[in-house]
Coordinates of C-alpha atoms and ligand atoms in Angstrom, one line a residue:
Chain N
X1 CA 0.0 0.0 0.0
X2 CA 2.8 2.4 1.0
X3 CA 4.8 1.4 -2.0
X4 CA 1.8 2.2 -4.2
X5 CA 1.6 5.7 -2.7
X6 CA 5.3 6.4 -3.2
X7 CA 5.3 5.0 -6.7
X8 CA 2.2 6.9 -7.6
X9 CA 4.2 10.1 -7.3
X10 CA 6.9 8.8 -9.7
X11 CA 5.2 6.7 -12.3
X12 CA 3.0 8.2 -15.0
X13 CA 1.3 4.9 -15.7
X14 CA 0.0 4.7 -12.2
X15 CA -1.3 8.3 -12.4
X16 CA -3.0 7.4 -15.7
X17 CA -4.5 4.3 -14.1
X18 CA -5.9 6.4 -11.2
X19 CA -7.3 8.9 -13.6
X20 CA -8.9 6.3 -15.8
X21 CA -10.6 5.0 -12.7
X22 CA -11.9 8.4 -11.9
X23 CA -13.2 8.9 -15.4
X24 CA -14.9 5.5 -15.3
X25 CA -16.4 6.3 -11.9
X26 CA -18.1 9.5 -13.1
X27 CA -19.7 7.7 -16.1
X28 CA -20.5 4.7 -13.9
X29 CA -22.2 6.9 -11.3
X30 CA -24.5 8.8 -13.7
X31 CA -25.4 6.0 -16.1
X32 CA -25.2 3.1 -13.6
X33 CA -28.1 4.7 -11.7
X34 CA -30.3 4.8 -14.7
X35 CA -29.4 1.3 -15.6
X36 CA -30.3 0.1 -12.2
X37 CA -33.7 1.8 -11.9
X38 CA -34.6 1.0 -15.5
X39 CA -33.5 -2.6 -14.8
X40 CA -31.5 -3.0 -18.0
X41 CA -28.4 -4.6 -16.4
X42 CA -28.8 -7.6 -18.6
X43 CA -28.8 -5.4 -21.7
X44 CA -25.6 -3.7 -20.5
X45 CA -24.1 -7.1 -20.1
X46 CA -24.9 -8.1 -23.6
X47 CA -23.5 -4.8 -25.0
X48 CA -20.3 -5.1 -22.9
X49 CA -19.5 -8.6 -24.2
X50 CA -20.4 -7.9 -27.8
X51 CA -17.8 -5.1 -27.7
X52 CA -15.1 -7.7 -28.1
X53 CA -16.2 -8.1 -31.7
X54 CA -15.5 -4.5 -32.5
X55 CA -12.2 -4.5 -30.6
X56 CA -11.0 -7.7 -32.4
X57 CA -12.0 -6.3 -35.8
X58 CA -10.3 -3.0 -35.2
X59 CA -7.2 -4.7 -33.9
X60 CA -7.1 -6.9 -37.0
X61 CA -7.5 -4.0 -39.3
X62 CA -4.8 -2.0 -37.4
X63 CA -2.2 -4.8 -37.4
X64 CA -2.9 -6.8 -40.5
X65 CA -4.7 -4.3 -42.7
X66 CA -2.4 -1.4 -41.7
X67 CA -5.2 0.9 -40.9
X68 CA -3.0 2.7 -38.4
X69 CA -5.7 5.2 -37.3
X70 CA -8.2 2.5 -36.2
X71 CA -7.6 1.5 -32.6
X72 CA -9.4 -1.2 -30.6
X73 CA -11.1 1.6 -28.6
X74 CA -12.7 2.9 -31.8
X75 CA -13.9 -0.6 -32.6
X76 CA -15.3 -0.9 -29.1
X77 CA -17.3 2.3 -29.4
X78 CA -18.7 1.3 -32.8
X79 CA -19.7 -2.2 -31.7
X80 CA -21.2 -0.9 -28.4
X81 CA -23.4 1.6 -30.2
X82 CA -24.4 -0.9 -32.8
X83 CA -25.5 -3.5 -30.3
X84 CA -27.2 -0.9 -28.2
X85 CA -29.3 0.2 -31.2
X86 CA -30.1 -3.4 -32.3
X87 CA -31.2 -4.4 -28.8
X88 CA -33.1 -1.2 -28.3
X89 CA -35.0 -1.4 -31.5
X90 CA -35.9 -5.1 -30.9
X91 CA -37.0 -4.4 -27.3
X92 CA -39.2 -1.5 -28.5
X93 CA -40.7 -3.5 -31.5
X94 CA -40.8 -7.0 -30.2
X95 CA -40.2 -7.1 -26.4
X96 CA -40.6 -10.9 -26.3
X97 CA -37.5 -11.4 -28.4
X98 CA -35.3 -9.1 -26.4
X99 CA -33.7 -11.9 -24.4
X100 CA -32.9 -13.9 -27.4
X101 CA -31.3 -11.0 -29.2
X102 CA -29.2 -10.0 -26.2
X103 CA -28.0 -13.6 -25.9
X104 CA -27.2 -13.8 -29.5
X105 CA -25.3 -10.5 -29.7
X106 CA -23.4 -11.4 -26.5
X107 CA -22.0 -14.7 -27.9
X108 CA -21.7 -13.7 -31.5
X109 CA -19.8 -10.5 -30.6
X110 CA -17.4 -12.5 -28.5
X111 CA -16.9 -15.1 -31.2
X112 CA -16.2 -12.5 -33.8
X113 CA -13.7 -10.9 -31.5
X114 CA -11.9 -14.1 -30.7
X115 CA -11.6 -15.0 -34.4
X116 CA -10.1 -11.7 -35.4
X117 CA -7.8 -11.5 -32.5
X118 CA -6.6 -15.1 -33.2
X119 CA -5.6 -13.9 -36.7
X120 CA -3.5 -11.0 -35.3
X121 CA 0.0 -11.3 -33.9
X122 CA 0.1 -11.0 -30.1
X123 CA -3.0 -13.1 -29.7
X124 CA -2.9 -13.9 -26.0
X125 CA -2.0 -10.6 -24.4
X126 CA -4.5 -8.6 -26.4
X127 CA -7.4 -11.0 -25.8
X128 CA -6.6 -11.2 -22.1
X129 CA -6.3 -7.5 -21.6
X130 CA -9.6 -6.8 -23.4
X131 CA -11.4 -9.5 -21.4
X132 CA -9.9 -8.7 -18.0
X133 CA -8.7 -5.1 -18.2
X134 CA -5.4 -3.3 -18.8
X135 CA -5.7 -0.2 -16.7
X136 CA -2.0 -0.1 -16.1
X137 CA -1.3 0.2 -19.8
X138 CA -3.6 3.1 -20.7
X139 CA -1.8 5.5 -23.1
X140 CA -2.1 9.2 -23.2
X141 CA -4.1 9.0 -26.4
X142 CA -6.5 6.5 -24.9
X143 CA -6.9 8.7 -21.8
X144 CA -8.0 11.6 -24.0
X145 CA -10.4 9.4 -25.8
X146 CA -11.9 8.3 -22.5
X147 CA -12.2 12.0 -21.4
X148 CA -14.2 12.6 -24.6
X149 CA -16.5 9.7 -23.9
X150 CA -16.9 10.8 -20.4
X151 CA -17.9 14.3 -21.4
X152 CA -20.5 13.0 -23.8
X153 CA -22.0 10.5 -21.4
X154 CA -22.1 12.8 -18.4
X155 CA -23.3 15.9 -20.3
X156 CA -26.1 14.0 -22.0
X157 CA -27.0 12.2 -18.7
X158 CA -27.2 15.4 -16.8
X159 CA -28.8 17.6 -19.4
X160 CA -31.7 15.1 -19.9
X161 CA -31.8 14.1 -16.2
X162 CA -35.4 15.0 -15.7
X163 CA -36.5 13.4 -19.0
X164 CA -34.6 10.2 -18.2
X165 CA -36.1 10.0 -14.7
X166 CA -39.6 10.5 -16.1
X167 CA -39.2 8.0 -18.8
X168 CA -37.7 5.4 -16.4
X169 CA -40.3 6.1 -13.7
X170 CA -43.5 6.3 -15.7
X171 CA -43.1 5.9 -19.5
X172 CA -46.8 6.3 -20.2
X173 CA -47.0 9.6 -18.4
X174 CA -43.8 10.8 -20.0
X175 CA -45.3 10.0 -23.4
X176 CA -48.4 11.9 -22.5
X177 CA -46.3 15.0 -21.7
X178 CA -45.1 14.9 -25.2
X179 CA -41.7 13.3 -24.5
X180 CA -40.2 11.1 -27.2
X181 CA -40.0 8.1 -24.9
X182 CA -38.5 5.7 -27.5
X183 CA -35.8 8.2 -28.4
X184 CA -34.8 8.7 -24.8
X185 CA -34.8 4.9 -24.3
X186 CA -32.4 4.4 -27.3
X187 CA -30.3 7.4 -26.1
X188 CA -30.0 5.8 -22.7
X189 CA -28.9 2.5 -24.2
X190 CA -26.3 4.3 -26.3
X191 CA -25.0 6.1 -23.2
X192 CA -24.9 2.8 -21.4
X193 CA -22.9 1.4 -24.3
X194 CA -20.3 4.2 -24.1
X195 CA -20.1 3.7 -20.3
X196 CA -19.4 0.0 -20.7
X197 CA -16.5 0.9 -23.0
X198 CA -15.0 3.2 -20.4
X199 CA -15.5 0.7 -17.7
X200 CA -14.0 -2.1 -19.8
X201 CA -10.7 -0.1 -19.8
X202 CA -10.7 -0.5 -16.0
X203 CA -11.8 -4.0 -15.3
X204 CA -12.2 -5.7 -18.7
X205 CA -15.4 -6.3 -20.5
X206 CA -16.2 -9.6 -18.7
X207 CA -16.4 -7.8 -15.4
X208 CA -18.0 -4.5 -16.5
X209 CA -21.4 -5.5 -15.2
X210 CA -20.1 -5.8 -11.6
X211 CA -18.6 -2.3 -11.7
X212 CA -21.7 -0.9 -13.3
X213 CA -24.1 -2.4 -10.7
X214 CA -22.3 -2.9 -7.4
X215 CA -21.5 0.8 -6.5
X216 CA -25.0 1.8 -7.6
X217 CA -26.7 -1.0 -5.7
X218 CA -24.9 0.1 -2.5
X219 CA -25.7 3.8 -3.2
X220 CA -29.4 3.0 -3.7
X221 CA -29.7 1.9 -0.1
X222 CA -28.7 5.3 1.1
X223 CA -30.4 7.5 -1.5
X224 CA -33.9 8.9 -1.7
X225 CA -33.4 10.4 -5.1
X226 CA -31.6 9.4 -8.2
X227 CA -29.3 12.4 -8.1
X228 CA -28.0 11.5 -4.7
X229 CA -27.6 7.9 -5.8
X230 CA -25.4 9.1 -8.7
X231 CA -23.1 11.2 -6.6
X232 CA -22.8 8.4 -4.0
X233 CA -22.1 5.6 -6.5
X234 CA -19.6 7.9 -8.3
X235 CA -17.7 8.2 -5.0
X236 CA -18.0 4.5 -4.2
X237 CA -16.8 3.5 -7.7
X238 CA -13.8 5.7 -7.4
X239 CA -13.1 4.2 -4.0
X240 CA -13.2 0.7 -5.5
X241 CA -11.1 1.3 -8.5
X242 CA -8.4 3.2 -6.4
X243 CA -8.5 0.5 -3.7
X244 CA -8.2 -2.1 -6.5
X245 CA -5.1 -0.4 -7.8
X246 CA -3.5 0.0 -4.4
X247 CA -4.2 -3.4 -3.1
X248 CA -3.1 -5.3 -6.2
X249 CA 0.1 -3.2 -6.7
X250 CA 2.3 -4.7 -4.0
X251 CA 1.6 -8.5 -4.6
X252 CA 1.2 -7.9 -8.3
X253 CA -2.4 -9.2 -8.6
X254 CA -4.7 -8.5 -11.6
X255 CA -6.1 -5.1 -11.0
X256 CA -9.6 -5.7 -12.5
X257 CA -10.3 -8.8 -10.5
X258 CA -9.1 -7.2 -7.3
X259 CA -11.3 -4.2 -7.9
X260 CA -14.4 -6.4 -8.5
X261 CA -13.7 -8.5 -5.4
X262 CA -13.4 -5.3 -3.3
X263 CA -16.7 -4.0 -4.7
X264 CA -18.3 -7.4 -4.2
X265 CA -17.1 -7.6 -0.6
X266 CA -18.4 -4.1 0.1
X267 CA -21.8 -5.0 -1.3
X268 CA -21.9 -8.2 0.7
X269 CA -20.9 -6.3 3.9
X270 CA -23.7 -3.8 3.3
X271 CA -26.3 -6.5 2.9
X272 CA -25.2 -8.3 6.1
X273 CA -25.0 -5.1 8.1
X274 CA -28.4 -4.1 6.8
X275 CA -29.9 -7.4 7.8
X276 CA -28.4 -7.2 11.3
X277 CA -29.2 -3.6 11.8
X278 CA -32.7 -3.7 10.3
X279 CA -34.0 -7.2 10.8
X280 CA -37.5 -6.2 9.6
X281 CA -36.4 -5.3 6.1
X282 CA -36.7 -7.7 3.3
X283 CA -34.2 -8.3 0.5
X284 CA -31.1 -6.4 -0.5
Chain K
X1 CA -73.1 15.6 -37.2
X2 CA -70.7 14.9 -40.1
X3 CA -72.5 17.2 -42.5
X4 CA -72.7 19.9 -39.8
X5 CA -68.9 19.7 -39.4
X6 CA -68.4 19.8 -43.1
X7 CA -70.3 23.0 -43.5
X8 CA -68.6 24.4 -40.5
X9 CA -65.1 24.0 -42.0
X10 CA -66.3 25.3 -45.3
X11 CA -67.5 28.4 -43.6
X12 CA -64.2 28.9 -42.1
X13 CA -62.2 28.6 -45.3
X14 CA -64.6 30.8 -47.1
X15 CA -64.2 33.4 -44.4
X16 CA -60.5 33.2 -44.7
X17 CA -60.4 33.5 -48.4
X18 CA -62.6 36.5 -48.5
X19 CA -60.7 38.2 -45.7
X20 CA -63.9 39.0 -43.9
X21 CA -64.2 39.0 -40.1
X22 CA -64.6 35.6 -38.7
X23 CA -68.2 35.1 -37.6
X24 CA -68.7 34.1 -33.9
X25 CA -68.6 30.4 -34.1
X26 CA -70.5 28.1 -31.8
X27 CA -68.4 26.8 -29.0
X28 CA -66.3 23.9 -30.2
X29 CA -66.7 20.7 -28.0
X30 CA -63.6 19.7 -26.1
X31 CA -64.3 16.0 -26.7
X32 CA -66.1 14.5 -29.6
X33 CA -66.7 10.8 -30.0
X34 CA -68.3 9.8 -33.4
X35 CA -69.5 6.2 -33.9
X36 CA -66.5 5.0 -31.9
X37 CA -66.0 1.2 -31.6
X38 CA -63.2 -0.4 -29.8
X39 CA -62.3 -4.1 -29.5
X40 CA -59.6 -5.8 -27.4
X41 CA -58.5 -9.0 -29.2
X42 CA -61.9 -9.3 -31.0
X43 CA -63.7 -8.9 -27.7
X44 CA -65.9 -5.8 -28.2
X45 CA -65.5 -3.3 -25.4
X46 CA -67.3 -0.2 -26.8
X47 CA -69.7 0.0 -29.7
X48 CA -71.1 3.0 -31.6
X49 CA -70.2 5.5 -29.0
X50 CA -71.4 9.0 -29.7
X51 CA -71.1 11.9 -27.3
X52 CA -69.4 15.2 -26.8
X53 CA -68.2 17.2 -23.9
X54 CA -68.3 21.0 -24.0
X55 CA -65.8 23.4 -22.6
X56 CA -65.9 23.8 -18.8
X57 CA -68.2 20.9 -18.3
X58 CA -67.8 18.7 -15.3
X59 CA -68.7 15.2 -16.4
X60 CA -68.6 11.9 -14.6
X61 CA -68.2 8.5 -16.2
X62 CA -70.0 5.7 -14.4
X63 CA -70.5 2.0 -15.1
X64 CA -69.8 -1.4 -13.7
X65 CA -66.3 -3.0 -13.6
X66 CA -65.0 -3.9 -17.0
X67 CA -67.6 -1.7 -18.8
X68 CA -65.0 0.4 -20.6
X69 CA -64.6 3.5 -18.5
X70 CA -60.8 3.4 -18.5
X71 CA -60.8 2.5 -22.2
X72 CA -62.8 5.6 -22.8
X73 CA -60.2 7.8 -21.2
X74 CA -57.3 6.0 -23.0
X75 CA -59.1 6.7 -26.3
X76 CA -59.2 10.4 -25.3
X77 CA -55.5 10.4 -24.7
X78 CA -54.7 8.5 -27.9
X79 CA -53.0 5.7 -25.9
X80 CA -55.2 3.3 -27.8
X81 CA -57.0 3.9 -31.1
X82 CA -60.6 3.0 -32.1
X83 CA -61.1 0.4 -34.8
X84 CA -64.0 2.5 -36.1
X85 CA -65.2 6.0 -35.7
X86 CA -63.3 9.1 -34.7
X87 CA -62.1 10.7 -31.5
X88 CA -61.4 14.4 -31.5
X89 CA -60.0 16.3 -28.6
X90 CA -59.9 20.1 -28.8
X91 CA -60.9 19.5 -32.4
X92 CA -57.7 17.7 -33.1
X93 CA -56.3 14.2 -33.0
X94 CA -55.8 13.0 -29.4
X95 CA -52.0 12.7 -29.8
X96 CA -51.8 16.3 -30.7
X97 CA -54.0 17.5 -27.8
X98 CA -52.2 15.4 -25.1
X99 CA -50.1 18.2 -23.7
X100 CA -53.3 20.1 -22.8
X101 CA -54.6 17.2 -20.8
X102 CA -53.8 16.3 -17.2
X103 CA -54.3 12.6 -16.5
X104 CA -54.4 10.5 -13.3
X105 CA -54.4 6.9 -14.2
X106 CA -56.4 4.3 -12.3
X107 CA -53.4 1.9 -12.2
X108 CA -50.1 3.5 -12.6
X109 CA -47.6 0.8 -13.3
X110 CA -44.8 2.2 -11.1
X111 CA -41.8 0.5 -9.7
X112 CA -42.3 0.6 -6.0
X113 CA -38.5 0.7 -5.3
X114 CA -37.9 3.6 -7.6
X115 CA -35.7 6.2 -5.8
X116 CA -37.7 9.4 -6.3
X117 CA -39.1 11.8 -3.9
X118 CA -42.6 13.3 -3.9
X119 CA -41.6 16.7 -5.2
X120 CA -39.8 15.1 -8.2
X121 CA -42.9 13.1 -9.1
X122 CA -45.1 16.1 -9.1
X123 CA -42.5 18.1 -11.1
X124 CA -42.8 15.5 -13.9
X125 CA -46.1 17.1 -14.6
X126 CA -44.1 20.1 -15.8
X127 CA -42.4 18.2 -18.6
X128 CA -43.5 19.3 -22.0
X129 CA -44.2 22.8 -20.7
X130 CA -40.7 23.4 -19.3
X131 CA -37.4 23.6 -21.2
X132 CA -36.6 20.6 -23.2
X133 CA -33.4 19.9 -21.2
X134 CA -31.7 21.1 -18.0
X135 CA -33.3 21.6 -14.6
X136 CA -36.8 22.6 -13.8
X137 CA -37.5 26.4 -13.7
X138 CA -38.6 28.4 -10.7
X139 CA -42.1 28.7 -12.2
X140 CA -42.2 24.9 -12.5
X141 CA -41.4 24.5 -8.8
X142 CA -43.9 27.1 -7.8
X143 CA -46.6 25.3 -9.7
X144 CA -45.6 21.9 -8.3
X145 CA -45.7 23.4 -4.8
X146 CA -49.2 24.7 -5.3
X147 CA -50.4 21.4 -6.6
X148 CA -48.9 19.6 -3.6
X149 CA -50.5 22.1 -1.2
X150 CA -53.8 21.6 -2.9
X151 CA -53.6 17.9 -2.3
X152 CA -52.3 18.5 1.2
X153 CA -49.1 16.7 0.6
X154 CA -46.6 19.6 0.9
X155 CA -45.3 18.3 4.2
X156 CA -44.3 15.0 2.6
X157 CA -42.6 16.6 -0.4
X158 CA -39.2 15.2 0.6
X159 CA -40.5 11.7 1.3
X160 CA -39.4 8.7 -0.8
X161 CA -42.4 8.0 -3.1
X162 CA -42.4 4.4 -2.1
X163 CA -42.6 5.3 1.6
X164 CA -46.1 6.7 1.1
X165 CA -49.4 4.8 1.7
X166 CA -51.6 3.9 -1.2
X167 CA -54.0 6.9 -0.7
X168 CA -51.1 9.3 -0.3
X169 CA -49.5 8.1 -3.5
X170 CA -52.8 8.7 -5.2
X171 CA -52.9 12.2 -3.9
X172 CA -49.4 12.8 -5.3
X173 CA -50.5 11.5 -8.7
X174 CA -53.5 13.8 -8.6
X175 CA -51.1 16.6 -7.8
X176 CA -48.9 15.6 -10.7
X177 CA -52.0 15.8 -13.0
X178 CA -52.8 19.3 -11.6
X179 CA -49.2 20.4 -12.1
X180 CA -49.6 20.0 -15.8
X181 CA -51.9 23.1 -15.6
X182 CA -54.3 21.3 -17.9
X183 CA -57.3 22.6 -19.9
X184 CA -58.8 19.2 -19.6
X185 CA -58.5 17.1 -16.5
X186 CA -59.0 13.3 -16.7
X187 CA -59.2 11.5 -13.4
X188 CA -59.7 7.7 -13.3
X189 CA -61.3 6.8 -10.0
X190 CA -59.5 9.6 -8.0
X191 CA -61.7 9.0 -4.9
X192 CA -60.9 5.3 -4.6
X193 CA -58.6 4.9 -1.6
X194 CA -59.0 8.4 -0.3
X195 CA -60.2 9.0 3.2
X196 CA -63.4 11.0 3.8
X197 CA -61.6 14.3 4.7
X198 CA -59.4 14.2 1.6
X199 CA -62.3 13.2 -0.6
X200 CA -64.3 16.1 0.6
X201 CA -61.4 18.4 0.0
X202 CA -60.8 17.0 -3.5
X203 CA -64.4 17.5 -4.4
X204 CA -64.3 21.1 -3.3
X205 CA -61.1 21.6 -5.2
X206 CA -62.5 20.1 -8.4
X207 CA -65.7 22.1 -8.0
X208 CA -63.6 25.3 -8.0
X209 CA -61.3 24.1 -10.8
X210 CA -64.4 23.4 -12.9
X211 CA -65.0 27.1 -13.4
X212 CA -61.9 27.3 -15.5
X213 CA -61.4 23.9 -17.1
X214 CA -63.1 20.8 -18.3
X215 CA -63.1 17.8 -16.0
X216 CA -64.0 14.3 -16.7
X217 CA -63.8 11.8 -13.9
X218 CA -64.5 8.2 -13.5
X219 CA -66.2 7.4 -10.2
X220 CA -68.2 4.7 -8.5
X221 CA -69.0 7.3 -5.8
X222 CA -72.5 8.4 -6.5
X223 CA -72.6 10.9 -3.6
X224 CA -69.7 12.6 -5.2
X225 CA -71.1 12.4 -8.7
X226 CA -74.6 13.7 -8.1
X227 CA -73.4 16.5 -5.9
X228 CA -71.0 18.2 -8.2
X229 CA -71.1 17.1 -11.8
X230 CA -73.2 18.6 -14.6
X231 CA -73.6 15.5 -16.6
X232 CA -73.1 11.7 -16.2
X233 CA -72.0 9.4 -19.0
X234 CA -73.2 5.8 -18.4
X235 CA -70.9 3.2 -19.9
X236 CA -71.9 -0.3 -20.7
X237 CA -70.8 -1.3 -24.2
X238 CA -72.1 2.0 -25.3
X239 CA -72.4 5.4 -23.8
X240 CA -75.5 7.3 -22.7
X241 CA -75.3 10.8 -21.4
X242 CA -77.7 12.2 -18.7
X243 CA -78.0 15.5 -16.9
X244 CA -77.2 14.8 -13.3
X245 CA -80.8 15.6 -12.2
X246 CA -82.2 12.8 -14.4
X247 CA -80.1 10.2 -12.7
X248 CA -82.3 8.0 -10.5
X249 CA -82.0 4.7 -8.8
X250 CA -83.9 2.5 -11.2
X251 CA -81.4 2.9 -13.9
X252 CA -78.5 2.3 -11.7
X253 CA -80.0 -1.0 -11.0
X254 CA -80.3 -1.6 -14.7
X255 CA -76.7 -0.5 -15.2
X256 CA -75.1 -2.2 -12.3
X257 CA -77.4 -5.0 -11.6
X258 CA -77.6 -6.2 -8.0
X259 CA -74.4 -4.4 -6.9
X260 CA -76.5 -1.3 -6.4
X261 CA -77.2 -1.9 -2.7
X262 CA -73.5 -1.6 -1.9
X263 CA -73.2 1.9 -3.2
X264 CA -76.6 3.3 -2.4
X265 CA -75.6 5.1 0.8
X266 CA -75.7 8.5 -0.7
X267 CA -76.5 11.8 0.8
X268 CA -77.9 13.6 -2.2
X269 CA -80.2 16.6 -1.9
X270 CA -82.2 16.7 -5.1
X271 CA -84.1 13.5 -4.8
X272 CA -81.6 11.8 -7.1
X273 CA -80.3 8.7 -5.5
X274 CA -77.4 8.2 -7.9
X275 CA -76.5 8.4 -11.5
X276 CA -78.0 6.9 -14.6
X277 CA -81.6 6.8 -15.5
X278 CA -82.4 5.5 -18.9
X279 CA -86.1 5.7 -19.3
Ligands
LIG301 N1 -55.0 -5.0 -21.9 C1 -56.2 -5.6 -22.1 N2 -56.3 -6.7 -22.9 C2 -57.5 -7.3 -23.2 N3 -58.7 -6.8 -22.7 C3 -58.7 -5.7 -21.9 C4 -57.5 -5.1 -21.6 N4 -57.8 -4.0 -20.9 C5 -59.1 -4.0 -20.7 N5 -59.6 -5.1 -21.4 C6 -61.1 -5.4 -21.4 O1 -61.8 -4.2 -21.8 C7 -62.9 -4.1 -21.0 C8 -63.0 -2.7 -20.5 O2 -62.0 -2.4 -19.6 P1 -61.8 -1.1 -18.8 O3 -60.5 -1.1 -18.1 O4 -62.1 0.0 -19.7 O5 -63.0 -1.2 -17.7 P2 -63.4 -0.2 -16.6 O6 -64.8 0.2 -16.9 O7 -62.4 0.9 -16.4 O8 -63.4 -1.1 -15.3 P3 -63.1 -0.8 -13.8 O9 -64.3 -0.3 -13.1 O10 -62.7 -2.2 -13.2 O11 -61.9 0.1 -13.8 C9 -62.9 -5.1 -19.9 O12 -64.0 -6.1 -20.2 C10 -61.6 -5.8 -20.1 O13 -61.8 -7.2 -20.1
LIG302 MG1 -61.1 1.4 -15.0

């Protein structure tokens, strides 16, 4: 822990990692709250996994096709938005097929990614870092890209805060007030997609869901309004990513997995304490 | 009716083309149903419904469970569409008139765990009037505050919505409908679940609101209905309109069947013992 704090002052990659965690936390706080109350965690999971397809394809084009400008992060964003729109349109038009489509995109996206990455030199390290995170290897360029994503996500999430709350709380009433409910639903899915990309930089796309839901779920217990829930989960998320970095640094553990375990432990502790303190209450 | 409308619109365009002063037109109805039929999965709910509601009328819809009262309101809001006939609201398609309508649903399908406080719920009534992004304005908050005061829920404004009782939630949803500052107020069984004191207050409030706006309310509460409303629409497959004074017990029996006894505890003054007399 002490070594981490000392090295943090010297090593740029640690500062970048901490900053990446902070950026992810802001997006996670704002969008994670909407994801929780709208109960679209499963959709977010589908999007997160399908992102591998875009990353793999972009990596393949970059390394084999010599498209130097295309980075896996670009591929991730494109794939995330595409799956968000596909799932969104299906869930608006044919709700009963939503599950199937999510499952299909989830697996097909990963399959596409694995295939393309297997045809690219450096197969193992790339695949592993996409799946389980590579927060210690974030470059300056990637950091700026993440800042851009963050600004988009947070600005949209806050500008349309009232609209999102109304659409999530009572879609029928929102429609009667003249809001374009379908538009806001698709926009929310797109923002969720961008958030999963940012979070995937921290913990890898397999574990995105945990980081998207655990801080928010803990925050929900202490919050009367969505706004408060956002602030609190933002703080918690930053706490978890930083703790993950610090704890894993000394013994050289995988950062992503450590972060998730810390978040999971915090969530579990909260449930247990809640049960003991308030025996009357039901469920987490 | 159709031909009347035709000549009406021709007059208008003629007036416009000749650039003469518009003649004083007869008051346009707020709601017009013309031969409206509605079926749910081939099961007919409403058939050949014809009626209209004038501006600043206070109308009650009555009828037994499953007779199509809620369906009637949803048709007015354009949430569902008739298989035949036409529904006009403020002379326009219901979807276009929506923003001028305040609505309190009978069953709001709300997530009981949703983290939202009472004030935020009422403020949702300001959407569509307020800016299209960013926070609510001071005027919005002022209007929401008045609506909460009117429903006697101001003290609970900071409560978690899910921490309220059923009747209190209903009051908040009525406040939300009032906060839309509607020209037409649709309330689906607003008195169900309210205690006597609040019910009396609500009826006084609606009575005073009725001076400025059109109110249509679904109610099984005949005491309420016969005391305040101008007209009663009896729904059972089709719709029959009655002035409130015409409404006598015999036809309630016809409309409701044997369930009448349960509701016939009213305290009316004009000899009317409830709504709906077809004779
Ligand atoms: N979603 C639906 N699917 C199929 N049928 C429906 C649906 N909603 C309503 N119905 C049918 O339409 C008819 C009218 O329903 P509606 O809700 O308008 O009744 P109501 O008069 O409001 O009754 P209540 O007094 O119980 O509120 C009922 O017979 C019901 O079976
Ligand atoms: Mg009903």
